Short mmCIF file of C-alpha atoms and ligand atoms in Angstrom, two decimals:
data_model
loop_
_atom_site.label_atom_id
_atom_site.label_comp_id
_atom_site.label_asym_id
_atom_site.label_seq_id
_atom_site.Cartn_x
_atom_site.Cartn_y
_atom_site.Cartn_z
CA UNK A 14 -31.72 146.79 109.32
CA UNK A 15 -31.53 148.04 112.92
CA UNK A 16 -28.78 146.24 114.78
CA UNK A 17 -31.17 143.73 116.83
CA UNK A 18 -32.66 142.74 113.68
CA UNK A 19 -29.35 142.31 111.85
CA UNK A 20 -28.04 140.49 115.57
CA UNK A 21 -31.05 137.75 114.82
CA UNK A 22 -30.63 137.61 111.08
CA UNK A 23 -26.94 136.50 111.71
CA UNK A 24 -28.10 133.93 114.56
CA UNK A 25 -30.73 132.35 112.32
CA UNK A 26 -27.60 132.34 109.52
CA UNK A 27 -25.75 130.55 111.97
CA UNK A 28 -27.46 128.08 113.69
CA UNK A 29 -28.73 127.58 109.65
CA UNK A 30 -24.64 127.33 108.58
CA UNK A 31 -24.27 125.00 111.71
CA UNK A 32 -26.86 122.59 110.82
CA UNK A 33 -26.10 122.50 106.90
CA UNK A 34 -22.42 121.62 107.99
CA UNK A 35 -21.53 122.62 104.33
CA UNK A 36 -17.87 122.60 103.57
CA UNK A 37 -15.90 122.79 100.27
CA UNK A 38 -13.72 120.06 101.00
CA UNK A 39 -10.58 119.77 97.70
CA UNK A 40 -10.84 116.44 96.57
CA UNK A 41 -7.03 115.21 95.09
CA UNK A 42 -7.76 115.19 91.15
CA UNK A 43 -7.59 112.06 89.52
CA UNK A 44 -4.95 112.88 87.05
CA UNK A 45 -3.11 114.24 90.14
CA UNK A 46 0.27 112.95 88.55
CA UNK A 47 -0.27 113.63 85.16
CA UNK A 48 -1.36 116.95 86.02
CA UNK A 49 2.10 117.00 88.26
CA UNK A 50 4.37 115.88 85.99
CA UNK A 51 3.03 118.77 83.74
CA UNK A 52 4.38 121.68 85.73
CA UNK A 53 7.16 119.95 87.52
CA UNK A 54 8.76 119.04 84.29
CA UNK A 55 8.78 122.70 83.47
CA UNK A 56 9.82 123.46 87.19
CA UNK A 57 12.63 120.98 86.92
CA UNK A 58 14.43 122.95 84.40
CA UNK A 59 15.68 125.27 86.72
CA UNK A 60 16.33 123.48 89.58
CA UNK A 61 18.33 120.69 90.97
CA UNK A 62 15.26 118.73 91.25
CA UNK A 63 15.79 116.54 94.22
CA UNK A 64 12.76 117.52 96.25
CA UNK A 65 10.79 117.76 92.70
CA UNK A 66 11.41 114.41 92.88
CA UNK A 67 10.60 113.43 96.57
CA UNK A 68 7.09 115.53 95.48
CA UNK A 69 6.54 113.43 93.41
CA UNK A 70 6.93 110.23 95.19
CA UNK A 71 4.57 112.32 98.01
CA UNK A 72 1.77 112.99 94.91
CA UNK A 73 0.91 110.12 93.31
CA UNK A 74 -0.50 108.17 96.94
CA UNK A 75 -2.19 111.13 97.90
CA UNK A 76 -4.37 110.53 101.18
CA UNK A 77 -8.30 110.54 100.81
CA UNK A 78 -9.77 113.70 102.27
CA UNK A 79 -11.01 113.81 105.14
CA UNK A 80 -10.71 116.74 108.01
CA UNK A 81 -7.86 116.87 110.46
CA UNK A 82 -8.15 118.34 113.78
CA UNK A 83 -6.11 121.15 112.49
CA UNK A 84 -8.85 122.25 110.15
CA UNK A 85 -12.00 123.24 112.01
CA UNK A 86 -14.82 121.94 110.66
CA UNK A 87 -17.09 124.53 110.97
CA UNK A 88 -15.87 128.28 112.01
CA UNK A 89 -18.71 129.09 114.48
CA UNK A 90 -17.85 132.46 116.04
CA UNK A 91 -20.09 133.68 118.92
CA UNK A 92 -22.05 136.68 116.84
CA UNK A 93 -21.67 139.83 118.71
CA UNK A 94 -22.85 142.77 118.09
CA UNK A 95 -21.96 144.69 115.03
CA UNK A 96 -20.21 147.89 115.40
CA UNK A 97 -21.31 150.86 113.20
CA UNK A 98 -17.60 150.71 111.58
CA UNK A 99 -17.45 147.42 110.54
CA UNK A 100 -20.87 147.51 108.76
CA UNK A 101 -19.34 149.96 106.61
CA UNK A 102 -16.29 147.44 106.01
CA UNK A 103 -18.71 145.72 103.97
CA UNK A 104 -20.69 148.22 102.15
CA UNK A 105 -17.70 150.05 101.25
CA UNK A 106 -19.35 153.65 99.81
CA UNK A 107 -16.43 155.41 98.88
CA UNK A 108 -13.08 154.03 100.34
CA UNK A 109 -11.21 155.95 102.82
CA UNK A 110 -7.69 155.92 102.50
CA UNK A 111 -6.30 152.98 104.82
CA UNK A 112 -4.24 154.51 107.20
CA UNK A 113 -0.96 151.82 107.34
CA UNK A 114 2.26 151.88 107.27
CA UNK A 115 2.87 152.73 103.83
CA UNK A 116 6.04 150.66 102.33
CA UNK A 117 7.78 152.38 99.02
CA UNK A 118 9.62 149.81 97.50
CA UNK A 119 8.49 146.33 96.40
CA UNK A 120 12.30 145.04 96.76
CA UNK A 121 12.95 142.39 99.42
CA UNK A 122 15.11 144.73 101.23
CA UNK A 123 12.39 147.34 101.78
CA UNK A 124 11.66 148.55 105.16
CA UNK A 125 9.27 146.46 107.40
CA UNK A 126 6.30 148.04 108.93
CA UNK A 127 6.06 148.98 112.40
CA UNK A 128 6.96 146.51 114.95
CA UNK A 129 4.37 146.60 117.28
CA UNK A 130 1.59 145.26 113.97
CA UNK A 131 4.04 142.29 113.33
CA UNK A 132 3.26 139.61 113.38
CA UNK A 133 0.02 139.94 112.79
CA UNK A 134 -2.26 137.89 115.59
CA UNK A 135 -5.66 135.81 115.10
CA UNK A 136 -8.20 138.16 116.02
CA UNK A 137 -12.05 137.77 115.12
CA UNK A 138 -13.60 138.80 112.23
CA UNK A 139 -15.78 142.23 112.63
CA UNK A 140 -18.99 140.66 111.41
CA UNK A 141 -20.79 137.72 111.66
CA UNK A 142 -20.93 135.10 109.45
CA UNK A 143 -23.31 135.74 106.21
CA UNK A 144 -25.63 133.13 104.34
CA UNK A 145 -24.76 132.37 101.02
CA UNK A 146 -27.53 134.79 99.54
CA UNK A 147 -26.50 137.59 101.99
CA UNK A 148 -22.80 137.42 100.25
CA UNK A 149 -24.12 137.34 96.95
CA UNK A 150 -25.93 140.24 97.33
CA UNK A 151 -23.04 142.51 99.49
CA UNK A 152 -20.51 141.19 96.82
CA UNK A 153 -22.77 142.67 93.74
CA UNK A 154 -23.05 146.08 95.85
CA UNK A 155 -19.14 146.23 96.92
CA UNK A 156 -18.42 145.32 92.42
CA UNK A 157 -20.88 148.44 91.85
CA UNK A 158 -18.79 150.52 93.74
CA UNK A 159 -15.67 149.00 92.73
CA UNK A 160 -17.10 149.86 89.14
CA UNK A 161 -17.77 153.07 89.97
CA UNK A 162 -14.53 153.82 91.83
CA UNK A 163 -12.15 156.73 89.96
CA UNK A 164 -9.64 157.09 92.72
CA UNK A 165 -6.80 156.35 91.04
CA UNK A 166 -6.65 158.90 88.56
CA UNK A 167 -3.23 157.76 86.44
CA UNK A 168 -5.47 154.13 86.55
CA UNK A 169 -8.88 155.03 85.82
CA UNK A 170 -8.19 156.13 82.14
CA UNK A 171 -6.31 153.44 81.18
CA UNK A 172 -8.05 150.77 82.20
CA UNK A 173 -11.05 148.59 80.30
CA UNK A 174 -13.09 147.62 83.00
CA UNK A 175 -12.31 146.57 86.91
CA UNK A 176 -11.79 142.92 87.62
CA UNK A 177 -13.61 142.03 90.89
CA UNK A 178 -12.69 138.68 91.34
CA UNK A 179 -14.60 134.92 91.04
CA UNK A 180 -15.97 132.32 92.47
CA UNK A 181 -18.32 130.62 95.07
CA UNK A 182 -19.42 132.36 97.82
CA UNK A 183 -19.07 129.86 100.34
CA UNK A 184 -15.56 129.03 99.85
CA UNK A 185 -12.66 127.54 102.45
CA UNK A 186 -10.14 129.69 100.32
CA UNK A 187 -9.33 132.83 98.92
CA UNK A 188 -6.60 133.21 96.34
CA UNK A 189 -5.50 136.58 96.06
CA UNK A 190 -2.91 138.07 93.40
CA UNK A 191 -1.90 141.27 92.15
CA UNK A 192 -3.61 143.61 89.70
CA UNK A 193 -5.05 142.37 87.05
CA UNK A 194 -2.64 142.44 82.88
CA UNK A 195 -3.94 142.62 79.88
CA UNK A 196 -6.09 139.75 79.47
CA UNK A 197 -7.23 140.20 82.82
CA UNK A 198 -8.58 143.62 82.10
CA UNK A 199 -10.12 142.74 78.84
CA UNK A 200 -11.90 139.83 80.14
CA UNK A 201 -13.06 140.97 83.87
CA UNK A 202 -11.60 138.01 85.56
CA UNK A 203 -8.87 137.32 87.65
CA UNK A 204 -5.96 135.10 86.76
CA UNK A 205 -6.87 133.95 82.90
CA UNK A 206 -3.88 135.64 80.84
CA UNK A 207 -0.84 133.80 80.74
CA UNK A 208 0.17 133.50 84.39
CA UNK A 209 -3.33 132.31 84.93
CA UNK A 210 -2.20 129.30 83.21
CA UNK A 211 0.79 128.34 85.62
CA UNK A 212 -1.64 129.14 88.25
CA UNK A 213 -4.18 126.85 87.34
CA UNK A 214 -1.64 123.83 87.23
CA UNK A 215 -0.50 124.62 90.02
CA UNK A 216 -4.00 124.08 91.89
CA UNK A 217 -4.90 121.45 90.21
CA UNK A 218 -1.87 119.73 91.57
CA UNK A 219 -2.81 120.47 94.90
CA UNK A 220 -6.20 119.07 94.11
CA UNK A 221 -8.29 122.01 94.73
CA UNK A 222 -10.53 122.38 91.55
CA UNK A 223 -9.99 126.70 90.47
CA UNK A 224 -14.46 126.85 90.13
CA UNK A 225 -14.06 125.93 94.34
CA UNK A 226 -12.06 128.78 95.35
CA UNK A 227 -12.55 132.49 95.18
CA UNK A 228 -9.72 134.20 93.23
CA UNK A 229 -9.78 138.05 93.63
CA UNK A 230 -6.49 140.77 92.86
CA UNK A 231 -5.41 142.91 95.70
CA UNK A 232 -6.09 145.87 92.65
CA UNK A 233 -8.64 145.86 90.87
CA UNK A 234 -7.88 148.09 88.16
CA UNK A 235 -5.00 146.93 85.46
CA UNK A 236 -2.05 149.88 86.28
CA UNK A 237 -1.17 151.40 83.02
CA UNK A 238 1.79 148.66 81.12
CA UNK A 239 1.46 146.50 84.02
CA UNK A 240 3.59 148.77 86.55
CA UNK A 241 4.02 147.77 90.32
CA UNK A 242 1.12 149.60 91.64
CA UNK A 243 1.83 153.03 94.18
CA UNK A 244 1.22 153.04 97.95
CA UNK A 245 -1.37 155.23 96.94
CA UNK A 246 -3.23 153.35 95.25
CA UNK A 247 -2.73 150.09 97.29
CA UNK A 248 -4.05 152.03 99.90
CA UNK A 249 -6.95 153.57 97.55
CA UNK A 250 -7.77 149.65 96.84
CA UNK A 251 -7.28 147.94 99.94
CA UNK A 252 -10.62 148.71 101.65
CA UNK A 253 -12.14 146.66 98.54
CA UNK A 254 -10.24 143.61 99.44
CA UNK A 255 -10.74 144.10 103.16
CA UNK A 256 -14.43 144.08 102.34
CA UNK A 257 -13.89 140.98 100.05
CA UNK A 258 -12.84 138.88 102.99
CA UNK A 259 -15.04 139.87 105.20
CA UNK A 260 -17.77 139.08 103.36
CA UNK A 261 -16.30 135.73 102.50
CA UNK A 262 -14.72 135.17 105.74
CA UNK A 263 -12.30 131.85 104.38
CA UNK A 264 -10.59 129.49 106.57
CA UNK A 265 -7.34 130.07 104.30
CA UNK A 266 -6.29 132.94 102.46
CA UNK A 267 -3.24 132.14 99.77
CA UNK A 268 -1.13 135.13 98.95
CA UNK A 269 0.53 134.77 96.07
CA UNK A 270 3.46 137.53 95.38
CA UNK A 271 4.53 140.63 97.28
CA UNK A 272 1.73 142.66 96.28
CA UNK A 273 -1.09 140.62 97.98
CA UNK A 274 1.07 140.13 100.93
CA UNK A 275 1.92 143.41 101.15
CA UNK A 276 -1.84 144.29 101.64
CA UNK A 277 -3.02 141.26 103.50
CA UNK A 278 -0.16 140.85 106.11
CA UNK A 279 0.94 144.68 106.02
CA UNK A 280 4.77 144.23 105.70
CA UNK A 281 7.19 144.65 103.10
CA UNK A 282 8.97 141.42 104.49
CA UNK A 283 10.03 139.21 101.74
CA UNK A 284 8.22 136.06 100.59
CA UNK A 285 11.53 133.89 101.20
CA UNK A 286 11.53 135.34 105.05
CA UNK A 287 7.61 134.57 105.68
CA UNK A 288 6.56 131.03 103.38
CA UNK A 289 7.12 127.91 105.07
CA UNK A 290 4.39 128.88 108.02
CA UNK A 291 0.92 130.16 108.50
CA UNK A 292 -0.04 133.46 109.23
CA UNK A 293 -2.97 135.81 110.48
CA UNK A 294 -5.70 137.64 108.92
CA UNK A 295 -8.75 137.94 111.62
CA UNK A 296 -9.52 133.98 111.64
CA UNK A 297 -8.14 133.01 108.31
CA UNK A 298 -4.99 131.46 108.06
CA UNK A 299 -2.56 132.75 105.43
CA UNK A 300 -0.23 130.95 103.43
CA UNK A 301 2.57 133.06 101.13
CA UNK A 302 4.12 132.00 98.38
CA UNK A 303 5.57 133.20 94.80
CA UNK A 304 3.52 135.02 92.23
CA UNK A 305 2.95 132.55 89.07
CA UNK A 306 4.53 135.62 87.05
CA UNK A 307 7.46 135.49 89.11
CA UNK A 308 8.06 131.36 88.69
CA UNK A 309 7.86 132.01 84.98
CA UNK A 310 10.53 134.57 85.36
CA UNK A 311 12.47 132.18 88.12
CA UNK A 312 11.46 128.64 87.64
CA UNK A 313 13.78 127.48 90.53
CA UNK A 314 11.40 129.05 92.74
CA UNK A 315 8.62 126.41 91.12
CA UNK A 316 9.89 123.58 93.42
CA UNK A 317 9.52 126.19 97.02
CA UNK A 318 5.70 126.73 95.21
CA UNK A 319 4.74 123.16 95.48
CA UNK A 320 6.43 122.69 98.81
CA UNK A 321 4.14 125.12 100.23
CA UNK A 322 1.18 123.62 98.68
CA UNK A 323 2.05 120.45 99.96
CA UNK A 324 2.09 122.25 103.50
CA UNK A 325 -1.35 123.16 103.00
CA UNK A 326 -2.44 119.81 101.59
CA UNK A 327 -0.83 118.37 104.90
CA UNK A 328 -2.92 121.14 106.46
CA UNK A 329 -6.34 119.98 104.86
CA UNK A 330 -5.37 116.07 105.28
CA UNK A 331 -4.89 115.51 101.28
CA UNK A 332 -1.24 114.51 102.10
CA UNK A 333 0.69 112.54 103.71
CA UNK A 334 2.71 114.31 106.52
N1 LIG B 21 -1.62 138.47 87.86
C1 LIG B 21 -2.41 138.59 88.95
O1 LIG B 21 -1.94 138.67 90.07
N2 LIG B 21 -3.70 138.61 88.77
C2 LIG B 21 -4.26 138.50 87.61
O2 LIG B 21 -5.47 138.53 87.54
C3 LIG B 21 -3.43 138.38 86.48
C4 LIG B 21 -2.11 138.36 86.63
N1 LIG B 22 8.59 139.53 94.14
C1 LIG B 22 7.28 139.59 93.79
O1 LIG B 22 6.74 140.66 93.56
N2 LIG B 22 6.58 138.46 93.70
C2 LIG B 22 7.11 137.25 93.95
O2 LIG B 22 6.41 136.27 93.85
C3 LIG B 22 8.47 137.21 94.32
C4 LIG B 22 9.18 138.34 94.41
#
């Protein structure tokens, strides 16, 4: 496609997006509190449980959906032209290295990245917005050459297969974790070994159903016994994910762990320093919080995981301010 014809294929998306009006809006789950009361017990074990128990009272009369001002209802950007570059964000051929600050430890206390990148500001997204089929079709091209991808040499032989990620292509929200364990890497899907579990509660408390969002690891390649993953090959793996979201272009990404905020929001900061507040990624709005993994090892940390769900369920209107 020549750029005019790609400039009228996005228009035609548009104005086609625009009159469809289709949203995923999260419905609260029926069995909200059971479902509650399942991972809150648990949760409760390790912590004083006072606000456990003020979410709960919060749960159980969750409001009916419906949109708040806060959430627009239907991201519209003007389509410009497309630069050369960020067609190749989305057809990834062979990723470049990413050239950004590069962070060495995952420890809280490792160094921030530059000042002048933090914090990160809304800024647009490079492409326009896709039709469902157009997405379908980049993803399957962008998991070929994830598939074929052999940059990480101390990976590559080790690993079973590369886990892509799931889920609709139209989708308010992407949920992106780590690198994929064991069962991950046997199975090709994100987030179905055992912390896939905790994760699952977890969003079914916040009444978003899992087969409504798209869940995708910042790697996509299992590192050999499950190690924290190098700079290197963060940066080897990045362009992937970069592609991922522009292609899906969400209203909310959810980072969940250092590792995914590390690559989404490019600094080192810690997740107790940044939760509790939106940030930026081009038009998305990004909400940290603790890796599932990590509340199983710290299950006082469960209770700071709901209260930022609740801030995004306050965000979408499914809860009561
Ligand atoms: N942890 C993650 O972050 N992702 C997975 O897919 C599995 C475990
Ligand atoms: N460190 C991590 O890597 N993940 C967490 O969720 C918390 C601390």
């Amino acid at each position: 496609m020549d750029s005019d014809q790609w400039k009228l294929a996005s228009l035609q998306t548009l104005e086609y997006l625009q009159r469809l009006g289709v949203k995923h809006l999260p419905k609260p789950s029926a069995k909200l509190s059971e479902i509650l009361a399942d991972w809150v017990d648990v949760s409760s074990k390790g912590s004083s449980g006072t606000s456990i128990a003020s979410s709960r009272t919060q749960l159980q009369a969750p409001e009916p959906k419906q949109p708040t001002s806060q959430v627009p209802k239907q991201p519209a950007p003007a389509p410009a032209p497309v630069p050369v570059a960020a067609q190749v964000s989305t057809q990834v051929s062979a990723p470049a290295p990413v050239q950004v600050a590069a962070p060495s430890a995952m420890e809280p206390a490792a160094r921030s990245v530059a000042k002048p990148s933090w914090p990160p500001v809304e800024s647009p997204w490079m492409t326009p917005t896709r039709s469902a089929q157009d997405r379908s079709e980049a993803l399957g091209q962008l998991k070929l050459q994830v598939e074929a991808c052999r940059l990480c040499k101390d990976i590559v032989c080790h690993r079973r297969q590369t886990v892509f990620g799931v889920g609709p292509v139209t989708t308010r929200f992407v949920m992106i974790g780590d690198a994929p364990g064991p069962e991950e890497d046997r199975l090709g899907e994100p987030f179905v070994g055992s912390s896939g579990e905790l994760f699952d509660k977890i969003l079914r408390a916040t009444g978003i159903p899992r087969d409504q969002v798209y869940i995708l690891n910042t790697l996509k390649c299992r590192p050999p016994n499950n190690r924290v993953p190098s700079d290197m090959e963060l940066d080897n793996c990045r362009p992937y994910m970069e592609a991922q979201l522009e292609i899906l272009q969400p209203e909310y990404i959810i980072c969940w762990g250092a590792t995914a905020v590390r690559a989404v929001l490019q600094t080192t900061e810690s997740i107790g320093r940044l939760r509790g507040r939106f940030h930026c990624y081009k038009k998305a709005k990004v909400l940290v919080t603790y890796h599932p993994t990590y509340l199983e090892r710290a299950p006082e940390a469960k209770k700071l995981t709901w209260q930022d769900m609740q801030m995004l369920m306050r965000e979408l209107g499914t809860l009561k301010a």
